[in-house]
XYZ file of C-alpha atoms in Angstrom:
775
model
C 0.000 0.000 0.000
C 1.286 3.482 -0.874
C 2.258 5.596 2.131
C 0.311 8.882 1.955
C 1.070 10.150 5.459
C 2.395 13.684 5.909
C 6.134 13.811 6.581
C 8.188 16.625 8.086
C 10.936 18.204 6.001
C 12.047 21.628 4.728
C 12.248 23.618 1.535
C 15.615 23.537 -0.238
C 15.124 26.375 -2.732
C 16.558 29.268 -0.699
C 18.487 29.718 2.507
C 15.330 30.343 4.581
C 14.725 26.548 4.493
C 11.151 26.936 5.720
C 9.611 23.881 7.351
C 7.288 21.784 5.199
C 5.035 18.777 5.413
C 4.809 16.644 2.291
C 3.078 13.564 0.999
C 4.940 11.075 -1.154
C 3.909 8.351 -3.561
C 6.705 6.000 -4.490
C 9.690 8.186 -5.282
C 7.714 11.370 -5.867
C 6.621 14.227 -3.649
C 2.946 14.799 -4.478
C 1.654 17.401 -2.013
C 3.279 20.230 -0.068
C 2.117 22.428 2.792
C 3.800 24.530 5.460
C 4.784 22.839 8.700
C 2.965 24.682 11.475
C 5.174 22.957 14.039
C 8.361 24.456 12.651
C 9.435 26.934 15.347
C 10.935 29.366 12.836
C 8.614 29.376 9.824
C 5.391 28.378 11.608
C 3.527 27.037 8.573
C 4.597 29.706 6.080
C 5.117 28.492 2.531
C 5.839 30.486 -0.627
C 5.015 29.835 -4.264
C 8.418 28.265 -4.949
C 8.251 25.756 -2.103
C 4.979 24.443 -3.476
C 6.910 23.347 -6.577
C 9.454 21.068 -4.891
C 7.255 18.267 -6.197
C 9.368 18.681 -9.336
C 12.715 18.266 -7.556
C 12.533 14.538 -6.913
C 12.710 13.686 -10.613
C 14.496 10.420 -11.357
C 14.546 10.960 -15.139
C 17.675 13.117 -14.976
C 19.419 11.272 -12.143
C 22.729 9.423 -12.269
C 22.430 5.977 -10.713
C 25.920 4.512 -11.022
C 29.508 5.796 -11.065
C 30.657 6.980 -14.464
C 34.139 7.063 -15.993
C 35.088 9.096 -19.040
C 36.356 7.152 -22.032
C 39.113 8.367 -24.325
C 36.518 9.472 -26.896
C 34.777 11.712 -24.303
C 31.782 9.480 -23.674
C 31.042 7.862 -20.306
C 30.931 4.254 -19.234
C 29.347 2.761 -16.153
C 31.695 1.312 -13.524
C 31.127 -0.212 -10.103
C 31.775 1.676 -6.880
C 34.884 -0.299 -5.878
C 36.524 0.400 -9.231
C 35.642 4.081 -8.918
C 37.127 4.313 -5.426
C 40.311 2.465 -6.383
C 40.979 4.518 -9.491
C 40.110 7.917 -8.004
C 42.163 7.247 -4.879
C 45.191 6.182 -6.919
C 44.982 9.221 -9.192
C 44.429 11.692 -6.359
C 47.429 10.323 -4.489
C 49.526 10.407 -7.654
C 48.781 14.109 -8.185
C 49.507 14.874 -4.539
C 52.765 12.950 -4.536
C 53.936 14.579 -7.768
C 52.956 18.191 -7.081
C 51.990 18.497 -3.409
C 48.663 18.814 -1.627
C 48.097 22.390 -2.794
C 47.791 21.151 -6.368
C 44.447 19.573 -5.393
C 41.382 21.747 -4.852
C 37.793 21.434 -3.697
C 34.745 23.285 -4.974
C 31.293 23.314 -3.383
C 30.248 21.357 -0.341
C 26.498 21.806 -0.484
C 23.739 23.961 -1.890
C 20.697 25.753 -0.493
C 19.448 22.643 1.273
C 22.276 20.134 1.664
C 25.271 20.793 3.887
C 25.492 17.389 5.549
C 28.107 15.978 3.191
C 30.231 19.088 2.801
C 32.163 18.818 6.042
C 33.093 15.210 5.341
C 34.370 15.939 1.840
C 36.223 19.111 2.817
C 38.048 17.440 5.693
C 38.989 14.474 3.515
C 40.568 16.923 1.087
C 42.375 18.718 3.912
C 43.804 15.362 4.997
C 45.227 15.055 1.478
C 46.939 18.412 1.943
C 44.498 20.538 -0.057
C 44.305 24.212 0.916
C 42.360 25.753 -1.976
C 38.607 25.602 -1.426
C 36.014 27.339 -3.597
C 32.387 28.017 -2.784
C 29.424 29.751 -4.390
C 29.063 31.877 -1.250
C 32.318 33.561 -2.334
C 30.598 34.354 -5.619
C 28.214 36.575 -3.672
C 29.156 37.428 -0.097
C 32.939 37.812 0.137
C 32.828 41.581 0.525
C 30.167 41.461 3.222
C 32.080 38.967 5.343
C 35.430 40.690 4.758
C 33.900 43.894 6.122
C 32.345 42.024 9.051
C 35.743 40.600 9.889
C 37.286 44.039 10.098
C 34.401 45.633 11.989
C 33.374 42.823 14.358
C 36.633 40.890 14.711
C 35.923 37.737 12.684
C 34.605 37.131 9.190
C 32.017 34.699 10.536
C 30.773 37.317 12.989
C 27.628 38.004 10.991
C 24.743 40.356 11.650
C 21.074 39.604 11.080
C 17.923 41.714 11.145
C 14.567 41.730 12.910
C 12.600 43.396 10.139
C 9.210 42.339 11.506
C 9.824 44.470 14.628
C 11.310 47.530 12.908
C 9.345 50.711 12.348
C 11.549 51.464 9.325
C 12.491 48.710 6.885
C 15.135 49.903 4.426
C 15.463 47.464 1.493
C 18.611 47.983 -0.571
C 19.574 45.629 -3.380
C 16.931 43.061 -2.460
C 13.602 41.858 -3.796
C 11.818 40.462 -0.765
C 8.586 39.619 -2.566
C 10.324 37.375 -5.096
C 13.428 36.134 -3.305
C 11.712 35.447 0.055
C 14.933 34.341 1.834
C 13.306 34.579 5.238
C 10.201 32.946 6.703
C 7.025 35.024 6.418
C 8.806 37.399 4.030
C 5.679 38.466 2.152
C 3.588 38.545 5.312
C 6.067 40.820 7.069
C 6.314 43.076 4.015
C 2.539 43.510 3.837
C 2.276 44.071 7.596
C 4.881 46.829 7.476
C 3.142 48.430 4.486
C -0.269 48.458 6.136
C 0.792 49.580 9.634
C 0.239 53.294 10.266
C 3.355 53.585 12.442
C 5.788 51.730 10.170
C 7.586 52.799 6.993
C 9.363 51.122 4.072
C 12.111 52.539 1.857
C 13.056 50.585 -1.262
C 16.128 51.378 -3.351
C 15.953 49.541 -6.682
C 16.395 50.382 -10.369
C 13.238 48.333 -10.981
C 9.721 49.156 -9.814
C 9.376 45.864 -7.976
C 6.503 44.543 -5.907
C 8.493 45.677 -2.865
C 8.512 49.176 -4.341
C 4.725 49.090 -4.709
C 4.447 48.480 -0.959
C 7.014 51.154 -0.096
C 6.372 54.583 1.352
C 9.346 55.754 -0.694
C 10.830 54.097 -3.767
C 14.189 55.485 -4.834
C 14.442 54.216 -8.416
C 18.164 54.650 -8.644
C 20.327 54.612 -11.760
C 21.836 51.115 -11.961
C 25.230 50.749 -10.279
C 25.167 53.988 -8.265
C 24.145 52.591 -4.866
C 27.530 53.537 -3.380
C 26.953 57.194 -4.182
C 23.495 57.107 -2.620
C 24.763 55.507 0.593
C 27.587 58.031 0.819
C 25.213 60.942 0.250
C 22.793 59.671 2.914
C 25.637 59.400 5.425
C 26.737 62.972 4.615
C 23.200 64.341 5.026
C 22.829 62.496 8.325
C 26.107 64.026 9.487
C 24.872 67.500 8.570
C 21.575 66.823 10.379
C 23.427 65.628 13.490
C 21.600 62.365 13.020
C 24.228 59.950 14.342
C 23.914 58.312 17.765
C 27.044 59.635 19.428
C 26.260 57.993 22.769
C 26.149 54.601 21.055
C 29.277 55.402 19.048
C 31.235 56.432 22.154
C 30.150 53.425 24.220
C 30.536 50.666 21.641
C 32.892 51.652 18.809
C 36.425 52.693 17.905
C 37.693 54.836 15.033
C 34.647 57.018 14.460
C 36.493 60.336 14.255
C 38.327 59.262 11.076
C 35.084 57.935 9.590
C 33.352 61.253 10.313
C 36.167 63.093 8.540
C 35.748 60.805 5.527
C 31.997 61.404 5.436
C 32.493 65.156 5.771
C 34.363 65.191 2.455
C 31.516 63.590 0.478
C 29.927 66.011 -2.035
C 26.395 64.845 -1.288
C 24.508 66.942 -3.835
C 26.857 65.933 -6.671
C 26.580 62.276 -5.715
C 22.773 62.438 -5.517
C 22.693 63.926 -9.006
C 24.796 61.009 -10.235
C 22.207 58.525 -8.935
C 19.486 60.108 -11.061
C 17.329 60.720 -7.979
C 15.684 63.939 -6.879
C 17.458 65.578 -3.962
C 14.123 66.045 -2.213
C 13.464 62.279 -2.277
C 16.862 61.477 -0.777
C 16.316 64.084 1.928
C 12.936 62.497 2.627
C 14.683 59.126 3.101
C 17.121 60.771 5.519
C 14.249 62.246 7.491
C 12.580 58.827 7.692
C 15.825 57.417 9.117
C 15.977 60.268 11.656
C 12.362 59.655 12.690
C 12.765 55.889 13.074
C 13.003 54.402 16.540
C 14.219 51.064 15.119
C 15.527 50.553 11.577
C 16.697 47.468 9.755
C 18.755 47.699 6.587
C 17.988 44.662 4.438
C 20.744 44.298 1.856
C 21.061 41.566 -0.733
C 22.786 40.636 -3.967
C 21.709 43.778 -5.792
C 24.496 45.633 -4.007
C 26.644 42.665 -2.999
C 27.079 41.695 -6.664
C 26.852 45.288 -7.872
C 29.561 47.844 -8.510
C 31.777 48.638 -5.489
C 30.283 45.662 -3.657
C 32.652 45.551 -0.669
C 32.415 49.318 -0.196
C 28.610 49.026 -0.387
C 28.682 46.509 2.476
C 30.883 48.802 4.529
C 28.749 51.906 4.000
C 25.615 49.890 4.754
C 27.114 48.744 8.048
C 28.066 52.334 8.885
C 24.493 53.433 8.228
C 22.840 51.151 10.768
C 25.686 51.276 13.278
C 26.242 55.052 13.361
C 22.508 55.610 13.829
C 22.504 53.183 16.777
C 20.313 50.584 15.079
C 22.121 47.624 16.608
C 21.651 45.378 19.612
C 18.010 46.129 20.353
C 14.624 44.932 19.076
C 13.806 45.806 15.485
C 17.417 46.460 14.516
C 20.511 44.345 13.842
C 22.286 41.779 16.014
C 25.153 39.305 15.810
C 23.782 35.769 15.622
C 25.181 32.520 16.966
C 26.099 29.488 14.869
C 25.641 25.830 15.669
C 28.484 25.283 13.213
C 29.775 28.298 11.268
C 28.870 28.132 7.609
C 32.057 30.034 6.842
C 35.538 30.318 8.278
C 37.620 33.242 9.485
C 40.613 33.615 7.197
C 43.796 35.269 8.390
C 45.815 36.273 5.379
C 46.241 33.094 3.302
C 46.635 33.684 -0.439
C 46.347 31.516 -3.520
C 49.534 30.437 -5.275
C 48.829 31.622 -8.823
C 46.719 34.795 -8.602
C 47.733 35.780 -5.048
C 44.029 36.079 -4.215
C 43.218 36.658 -0.562
C 41.288 33.860 1.099
C 38.078 35.160 2.688
C 35.749 33.053 4.878
C 38.101 30.076 4.457
C 37.436 29.921 0.705
C 38.544 31.483 -2.540
C 36.145 33.101 -5.013
C 34.985 31.168 -8.088
C 35.980 34.261 -10.041
C 39.651 33.253 -9.672
C 39.106 29.515 -10.144
C 39.882 29.339 -13.882
C 43.005 31.475 -13.536
C 44.391 29.181 -10.839
C 44.239 26.328 -13.394
C 44.929 27.962 -16.765
C 48.492 28.917 -15.975
C 51.986 27.638 -16.612
C 52.789 28.289 -12.953
C 54.129 25.007 -11.492
C 51.921 25.590 -8.432
C 48.683 25.644 -10.439
C 45.699 23.509 -9.537
C 45.814 20.122 -11.282
C 43.014 18.077 -9.691
C 39.589 19.019 -8.305
C 36.796 17.445 -6.348
C 33.514 19.269 -7.025
C 30.636 18.474 -4.689
C 27.050 19.651 -5.221
C 28.111 22.609 -7.321
C 28.024 23.511 -10.988
C 30.700 26.113 -11.813
C 30.391 25.417 -15.536
C 27.090 27.282 -15.292
C 27.366 29.384 -12.135
C 30.877 30.859 -12.260
C 31.584 34.005 -14.239
C 32.893 33.575 -17.789
C 31.512 30.159 -18.723
C 33.934 29.694 -21.626
C 37.009 30.181 -19.415
C 35.555 28.001 -16.659
C 34.863 25.144 -19.050
C 38.353 25.468 -20.502
C 39.807 25.252 -17.000
C 37.749 22.205 -16.080
C 38.906 20.432 -19.238
C 42.542 21.321 -18.509
C 42.624 19.543 -15.139
C 44.533 16.289 -14.904
C 41.741 14.881 -12.729
C 38.180 16.108 -12.198
C 35.832 14.204 -9.889
C 32.231 15.382 -9.514
C 29.815 14.240 -6.807
C 26.240 15.189 -7.687
C 22.716 13.894 -8.201
C 22.397 14.703 -11.911
C 24.446 15.070 -15.069
C 25.145 18.766 -14.626
C 27.134 20.857 -17.070
C 30.154 20.401 -14.782
C 29.634 16.656 -14.418
C 29.575 16.377 -18.209
C 33.235 17.534 -18.203
C 34.411 15.218 -15.402
C 36.734 12.236 -15.509
C 34.590 10.508 -12.881
C 31.037 11.217 -11.741
C 29.862 9.749 -8.432
C 26.065 9.689 -7.947
C 24.822 11.047 -4.636
C 21.526 10.507 -2.883
C 19.219 13.488 -3.271
C 18.400 16.004 -0.562
C 15.179 14.178 0.330
C 16.694 10.667 0.335
C 19.008 11.137 3.330
C 19.375 12.892 6.648
C 20.037 16.547 5.814
C 20.478 20.013 7.254
C 21.990 23.397 6.462
C 24.148 25.808 8.415
C 21.983 28.785 7.378
C 21.338 29.673 11.011
C 21.097 33.452 10.684
C 18.473 34.412 13.299
C 18.821 36.634 16.349
C 17.914 36.717 19.216
C 16.556 33.151 18.864
C 18.379 30.873 16.449
C 17.166 27.575 15.011
C 18.450 24.318 13.573
C 16.550 21.706 11.576
C 17.793 18.161 11.024
C 15.591 16.578 8.361
C 14.824 12.878 8.109
C 14.773 11.237 4.658
C 11.447 11.051 2.878
C 12.383 7.925 0.932
C 15.265 5.547 0.388
C 18.124 6.645 -1.879
C 17.724 5.897 -5.550
C 19.265 2.492 -6.211
C 22.927 2.857 -7.104
C 23.427 6.201 -5.356
C 25.148 6.779 -2.026
C 25.125 9.317 0.786
C 28.120 11.670 0.598
C 29.461 10.629 3.993
C 29.726 7.033 2.774
C 31.359 8.165 -0.474
C 34.043 10.151 1.322
C 34.593 7.530 4.000
C 35.243 4.874 1.348
C 37.512 7.197 -0.637
C 39.451 8.048 2.520
C 39.809 4.362 3.336
C 41.203 3.630 -0.133
C 43.687 6.487 0.274
C 44.888 5.203 3.629
C 43.671 8.228 5.572
C 41.609 6.418 8.218
C 42.654 4.471 11.343
C 42.671 0.692 11.125
C 39.243 -0.912 10.845
C 39.472 -2.641 14.237
C 39.809 0.741 15.925
C 36.809 2.067 14.007
C 34.729 -0.968 15.001
C 35.709 -0.597 18.655
C 34.713 3.075 18.722
C 31.384 2.305 17.031
C 30.530 -0.282 19.677
C 31.474 2.162 22.429
C 29.318 4.924 20.899
C 26.348 2.562 20.985
C 26.727 1.759 24.660
C 28.440 4.629 26.504
C 28.626 8.110 24.919
C 30.909 9.435 27.668
C 33.390 6.596 27.292
C 33.221 7.024 23.520
C 34.138 10.689 23.841
C 37.221 9.840 25.897
C 38.328 7.100 23.497
C 37.723 9.332 20.487
C 39.827 12.141 21.975
C 42.579 9.649 22.803
C 42.645 8.513 19.173
C 43.058 12.095 17.964
C 45.890 12.723 20.423
C 47.740 9.609 19.273
C 47.955 10.737 15.656
C 47.628 14.391 14.641
C 46.560 13.403 11.110
C 43.433 11.838 12.564
C 42.318 15.248 13.849
C 41.907 16.479 10.282
C 39.889 13.441 9.267
C 37.937 13.436 12.559
C 34.513 14.128 10.977
C 34.767 10.960 8.894
C 35.847 8.961 11.921
C 32.766 10.301 13.708
C 30.593 9.388 10.729
C 31.828 5.778 10.806
C 31.594 5.402 14.595
C 29.103 7.626 16.365
C 27.160 8.169 13.134
C 26.662 4.488 12.429
C 25.410 3.998 15.989
C 22.610 6.551 15.677
C 19.031 5.406 15.268
C 17.239 5.367 11.919
C 20.413 5.665 9.865
C 21.145 9.255 10.877
C 24.906 8.850 10.380
C 25.278 12.197 8.596
C 24.291 13.945 11.832
C 27.493 12.792 13.545
C 29.296 15.959 12.483
C 26.790 17.924 14.587
C 27.866 16.239 17.828
C 31.072 18.259 18.394
C 29.239 21.361 17.145
C 26.618 20.895 19.855
C 29.292 20.578 22.522
C 31.112 23.709 21.296
C 27.871 25.680 21.180
C 26.910 24.580 24.678
C 30.346 25.539 26.000
C 30.337 28.980 24.364
C 26.655 29.889 24.767
C 25.522 27.899 27.785
C 22.776 30.204 29.111
C 21.362 30.774 25.609
C 21.297 27.014 24.925
C 19.622 26.286 28.255
C 16.909 28.845 27.519
C 16.384 27.475 24.002
C 16.040 23.784 24.868
C 14.665 24.384 28.367
C 17.397 22.470 30.160
C 19.230 23.025 33.426
C 22.182 20.841 32.450
C 25.772 22.083 32.436
C 28.993 21.315 30.563
C 29.173 18.115 28.541
C 25.683 17.080 29.672
C 24.290 20.242 28.089
C 26.100 19.457 24.822
C 24.596 15.959 24.817
C 21.161 17.364 25.609
C 21.397 19.767 22.666
C 22.500 16.971 20.333
C 19.643 14.748 21.460
C 17.169 17.615 21.080
C 18.252 18.161 17.474
C 18.045 14.433 16.722
C 14.519 14.247 18.117
C 12.975 17.435 16.685
C 11.518 16.570 13.268
C 10.278 20.127 12.765
C 13.488 21.745 13.976
C 14.337 23.370 17.271
C 15.709 26.576 18.751
C 19.318 25.977 19.790
C 20.146 29.375 21.288
C 17.876 31.996 22.781
C 19.891 35.129 23.420
C 19.069 38.276 25.313
C 19.808 41.498 23.469
C 22.590 42.308 25.897
C 24.398 39.174 24.671
C 25.120 40.802 21.327
C 28.228 42.499 22.698
C 29.711 39.188 23.835
C 29.202 37.845 20.306
C 31.506 40.503 18.851
C 34.842 38.736 18.384
C 37.254 41.488 19.390
C 38.532 40.950 22.951
C 37.156 44.322 24.055
C 33.835 43.619 22.259
C 33.930 47.015 20.544
C 33.168 47.634 16.880
C 35.906 49.032 14.612
C 34.253 51.671 12.455
C 37.323 52.744 10.487
C 38.772 50.457 7.816
C 41.715 52.128 6.030
C 41.107 50.343 2.724
C 37.511 51.560 2.694
C 38.557 55.094 3.587
C 40.951 55.112 0.639
C 38.359 53.648 -1.741
C 35.756 56.201 -0.656
C 38.194 59.054 -1.276
C 38.749 57.893 -4.862
C 35.071 57.707 -5.847
C 34.271 60.234 -8.551
C 31.098 60.337 -10.669
C 33.183 61.706 -13.538
C 34.957 58.345 -13.735
C 31.757 56.315 -13.420
C 30.443 56.490 -16.973
C 28.888 53.905 -19.260
C 30.927 52.138 -21.901
C 30.082 53.786 -25.246
C 30.672 50.508 -27.087
C 28.383 48.641 -24.686
C 25.825 51.281 -23.680
C 23.208 49.107 -21.965
C 23.444 47.771 -18.427
C 22.239 44.187 -18.032
C 21.588 42.668 -14.618
C 22.413 38.955 -14.618
C 20.515 36.761 -12.185
C 17.195 38.481 -11.554
C 14.962 36.669 -9.076
C 11.579 35.853 -10.550
C 8.479 33.915 -9.637
C 9.838 30.489 -10.639
C 13.603 30.391 -10.593
C 15.842 29.109 -7.818
C 19.489 28.772 -8.699
C 20.016 25.355 -10.346
C 18.367 23.094 -7.790
C 15.364 22.112 -9.911
C 16.675 21.242 -13.362
C 13.431 20.302 -15.074
C 11.650 23.160 -16.891
C 8.299 21.640 -15.946
C 8.094 23.536 -12.667
C 7.869 26.972 -14.301
C 4.310 28.107 -14.881
C 5.539 30.884 -17.174
C 8.758 32.460 -18.470
C 9.908 29.111 -19.854
C 12.526 30.775 -22.063
C 13.932 32.981 -19.285
C 13.194 36.182 -21.172
C 15.363 39.262 -21.358
C 13.202 42.014 -19.890
C 13.597 45.510 -21.347
C 11.804 48.825 -21.313
C 9.388 48.980 -24.282
C 11.161 52.061 -25.698
C 14.431 50.117 -25.845
C 12.777 47.269 -27.725
C 11.580 49.732 -30.332
C 14.986 51.431 -30.399
C 16.778 48.240 -31.475
C 14.086 47.302 -33.975
C 12.780 44.264 -32.104
C 9.269 43.154 -31.159
C 7.934 42.121 -27.781
C 8.274 38.312 -27.682
C 10.859 38.258 -30.473
C 14.517 37.344 -30.335
C 17.324 39.671 -29.274
C 21.065 39.099 -29.154
C 23.057 40.310 -26.153
C 26.760 41.021 -26.669
C 29.312 41.783 -23.941
C 33.089 41.978 -23.732
C 33.033 38.264 -22.885
C 30.422 36.563 -25.020
C 27.122 36.518 -26.866
C 23.748 34.881 -26.419
C 20.352 35.118 -28.071
C 17.234 35.267 -25.934
C 13.560 36.041 -26.187
C 12.711 39.619 -25.208
C 9.814 40.752 -23.022
C 8.538 44.299 -22.582
C 8.673 45.549 -18.993
C 7.895 49.167 -18.177
C 8.972 48.731 -14.540
C 12.552 48.996 -15.829
C 14.418 52.166 -16.693
C 15.394 52.768 -20.300
C 18.912 51.481 -20.930
C 18.590 48.739 -18.327
C 17.665 45.081 -18.905
C 17.494 41.928 -16.792
C 18.065 38.200 -17.269
C 17.094 35.546 -14.693
C 19.339 33.051 -12.942
C 18.657 29.324 -12.861
C 18.399 28.769 -16.615
C 20.857 27.502 -19.239
C 20.803 23.933 -17.932
C 20.731 21.006 -20.326
C 17.791 18.676 -19.907
C 16.722 15.456 -21.682
C 13.553 15.813 -23.708
C 11.151 12.950 -24.526
C 13.381 11.583 -27.305
C 16.483 11.703 -25.089
C 17.914 14.752 -26.829
C 19.520 17.153 -24.345
C 18.990 20.852 -24.940
C 20.082 23.919 -22.997
C 16.936 25.660 -21.826
C 16.975 29.429 -21.471
C 19.902 31.845 -21.198
C 23.222 30.552 -19.940
C 23.931 33.957 -18.477
C 27.566 33.477 -17.493
C 28.439 33.318 -21.161
C 28.112 37.105 -20.801
C 29.885 37.778 -17.502
C 33.571 38.654 -17.197
C 35.991 37.553 -14.491
C 37.709 40.941 -14.458
C 34.495 42.977 -14.046
C 34.621 42.442 -10.317
C 35.253 43.782 -6.848
C 38.938 44.529 -6.141
C 38.912 42.933 -2.667
C 36.591 39.927 -2.850
C 36.692 39.412 -6.647
C 32.888 39.277 -6.486
C 31.611 39.544 -10.068
C 29.565 42.622 -10.856
C 26.698 40.512 -12.183
C 24.175 43.261 -11.550
C 26.015 45.759 -13.732
C 27.225 44.165 -16.976
C 27.917 46.516 -19.926
C 26.215 45.174 -23.058
C 25.115 45.803 -26.622
C 21.614 44.732 -27.540
C 20.499 44.162 -31.109
C 17.847 42.408 -33.120
C 18.853 38.781 -33.538
C 19.883 37.651 -37.015
C 17.652 35.224 -38.884
C 20.036 32.352 -38.107
C 20.247 33.263 -34.404
C 16.491 33.651 -34.093
C 15.831 30.461 -36.038
C 18.090 28.313 -33.850
C 16.645 29.802 -30.664
C 13.069 29.352 -31.834
C 13.762 25.720 -32.732
C 14.991 24.974 -29.211
C 12.061 26.860 -27.674
C 9.587 24.898 -29.806
C 11.164 21.592 -28.739
C 10.926 22.535 -25.067
C 7.302 23.642 -25.361
C 6.425 20.465 -27.254
C 8.053 18.455 -24.461
C 6.136 20.379 -21.798
C 2.851 19.952 -23.649
C 3.443 16.210 -23.998
C 4.298 15.904 -20.307
C 1.171 17.753 -19.224
C -1.143 15.819 -21.549
């Protein structure tokens, strides 16, 4: 009989990871609703989450290890052969060129972090030091600034927008991106409350802007000038909280001198905004009792991205909107999603490591070099740089140039198609899973999700994949020792902890591989096959040691020390809807600042220098590429590359280029016709759609398209724009190398007959496939 009971899980389409209940039939998710028992999301569900029924799609899955033949095709091999050959080749590269010649990319997506720690630590045990992550494609500047201001790059601030009387949205699209539970509900509540206000800064008249009390429809790429001008006007209005600044910060006097030099009126003119509207925004900030500044990729992947993050931090800190309800606070972590780098640099490009990782924007250059220290082998886990990294052509060339490329993923991605070996992983709903997106303050939450179904036959959980690879490479202790620890974990957790620590002391190399040892011992002793959760055990003990009172409040326990760590671990294991793991008081925020004196450093010399060099006269559009195209717009039905099938999109199947109607006429095109986009890097042809919410001269393309997918006859076609064919590695932030995806200079023209014909043929095939599937 088919099981139609409701099962607890979470959405995997953005980092909010809202709690869900789903019904399954066989291997498919058939119904979705919000989980009212989830302590963070409380039953909220958005339009994207309702479409995860399309995620669990076996048609595109890989179900056995694959090895590339000499002619470029793949052949099926068994797991033992895959492990033996990969282990031998990885060790050969290490022995010939050193551990730094081997790199790692990925480690999890928006819903699956359970395997990342196991794979990363296996690579560290091999001597690897170069790790790449998609978070460094987006957030490097933000976390670099946080490191300088708060004392550690993983000292991250979060907002309490639902309690603020002023919500300032800058570079975000809350209505479409969601990215927090109850996002739309909170937006509507703020819009309808008589004592609350919303400011939206966006080049597009978004749904957020329709709710706003003030929409500043800024000229694309000039956010830095607006932030600087607002700070100058606040200085002139004596609008900074000097009591807060004196009590909690250092370096303000130099910052004030920097702000004093800003020519506010000139900078406002450069943004294209009316001075009166900017002054109105300043007055709203002055009138606010509690303000949150909600920033997102619009400025973090826009021009001057690191400086934008710095000026944004100055705005909420200097006005005292920190450490109290409705403002900003430093959140805890169960296990930090990111690291805290301290000056390491890559060997080829001399790129600074930030957050413990290097940016994908330098990945190709670290390979395509004659430098003897270049990267020669890569393990890529749950990531698809062939589509997601800037400059697709260069990235693909780099992937092909590697001596060894191993990809661990659920489907034949564009990156997997270039691999020497592809290892098929269980999907996010076929195993115990979780994420480290624990960004809430004052109460923070963690959700360990049970599998909804067994793994697809032939696939394996990442922890098992990396444990077997590590065993074949001789990185693990002898099997008898593993077996002994597993038995101890089953019978006496305290004795296991002592024996485990003794093992690590005996051999320092075991400390690096410790997560995999835990997976094979403690993990295999856990009930219901929850081995992947083993990596959470030391995290629970660290969290309990560092945040004891907050943990006790969250899980309602009076335990202390190691007993509290065990209680937290058991609570997580036995909370199918998730659980709070820390419940802080607002006064705790100062203890969460990493500097020993718990004071915020307002002055960053590099930012001061950058600010002094800003000049609107130098910020002009490229005459050869006069349009600005924003790559990666969030829309109703796109979500990175997690759902590969086009069937989940109710509209916008082609991933249209959206343009102002006057621009469509200007280039001689028709609404719904085909347009070719040309940049310094590449060219693509896409369907065009009229959109009068955009400014003239500005166009947008969505993310999450350009993936190849098998149609009914087995033919694979790339569906929609592969937008990183247009992006350039050198059009980026000077500190974090974050690509300026939101500000790409481009030429737009009517597509040629050949270009339009080829694009229309693909579009017709996709629509025929979708019609056949829905029949």
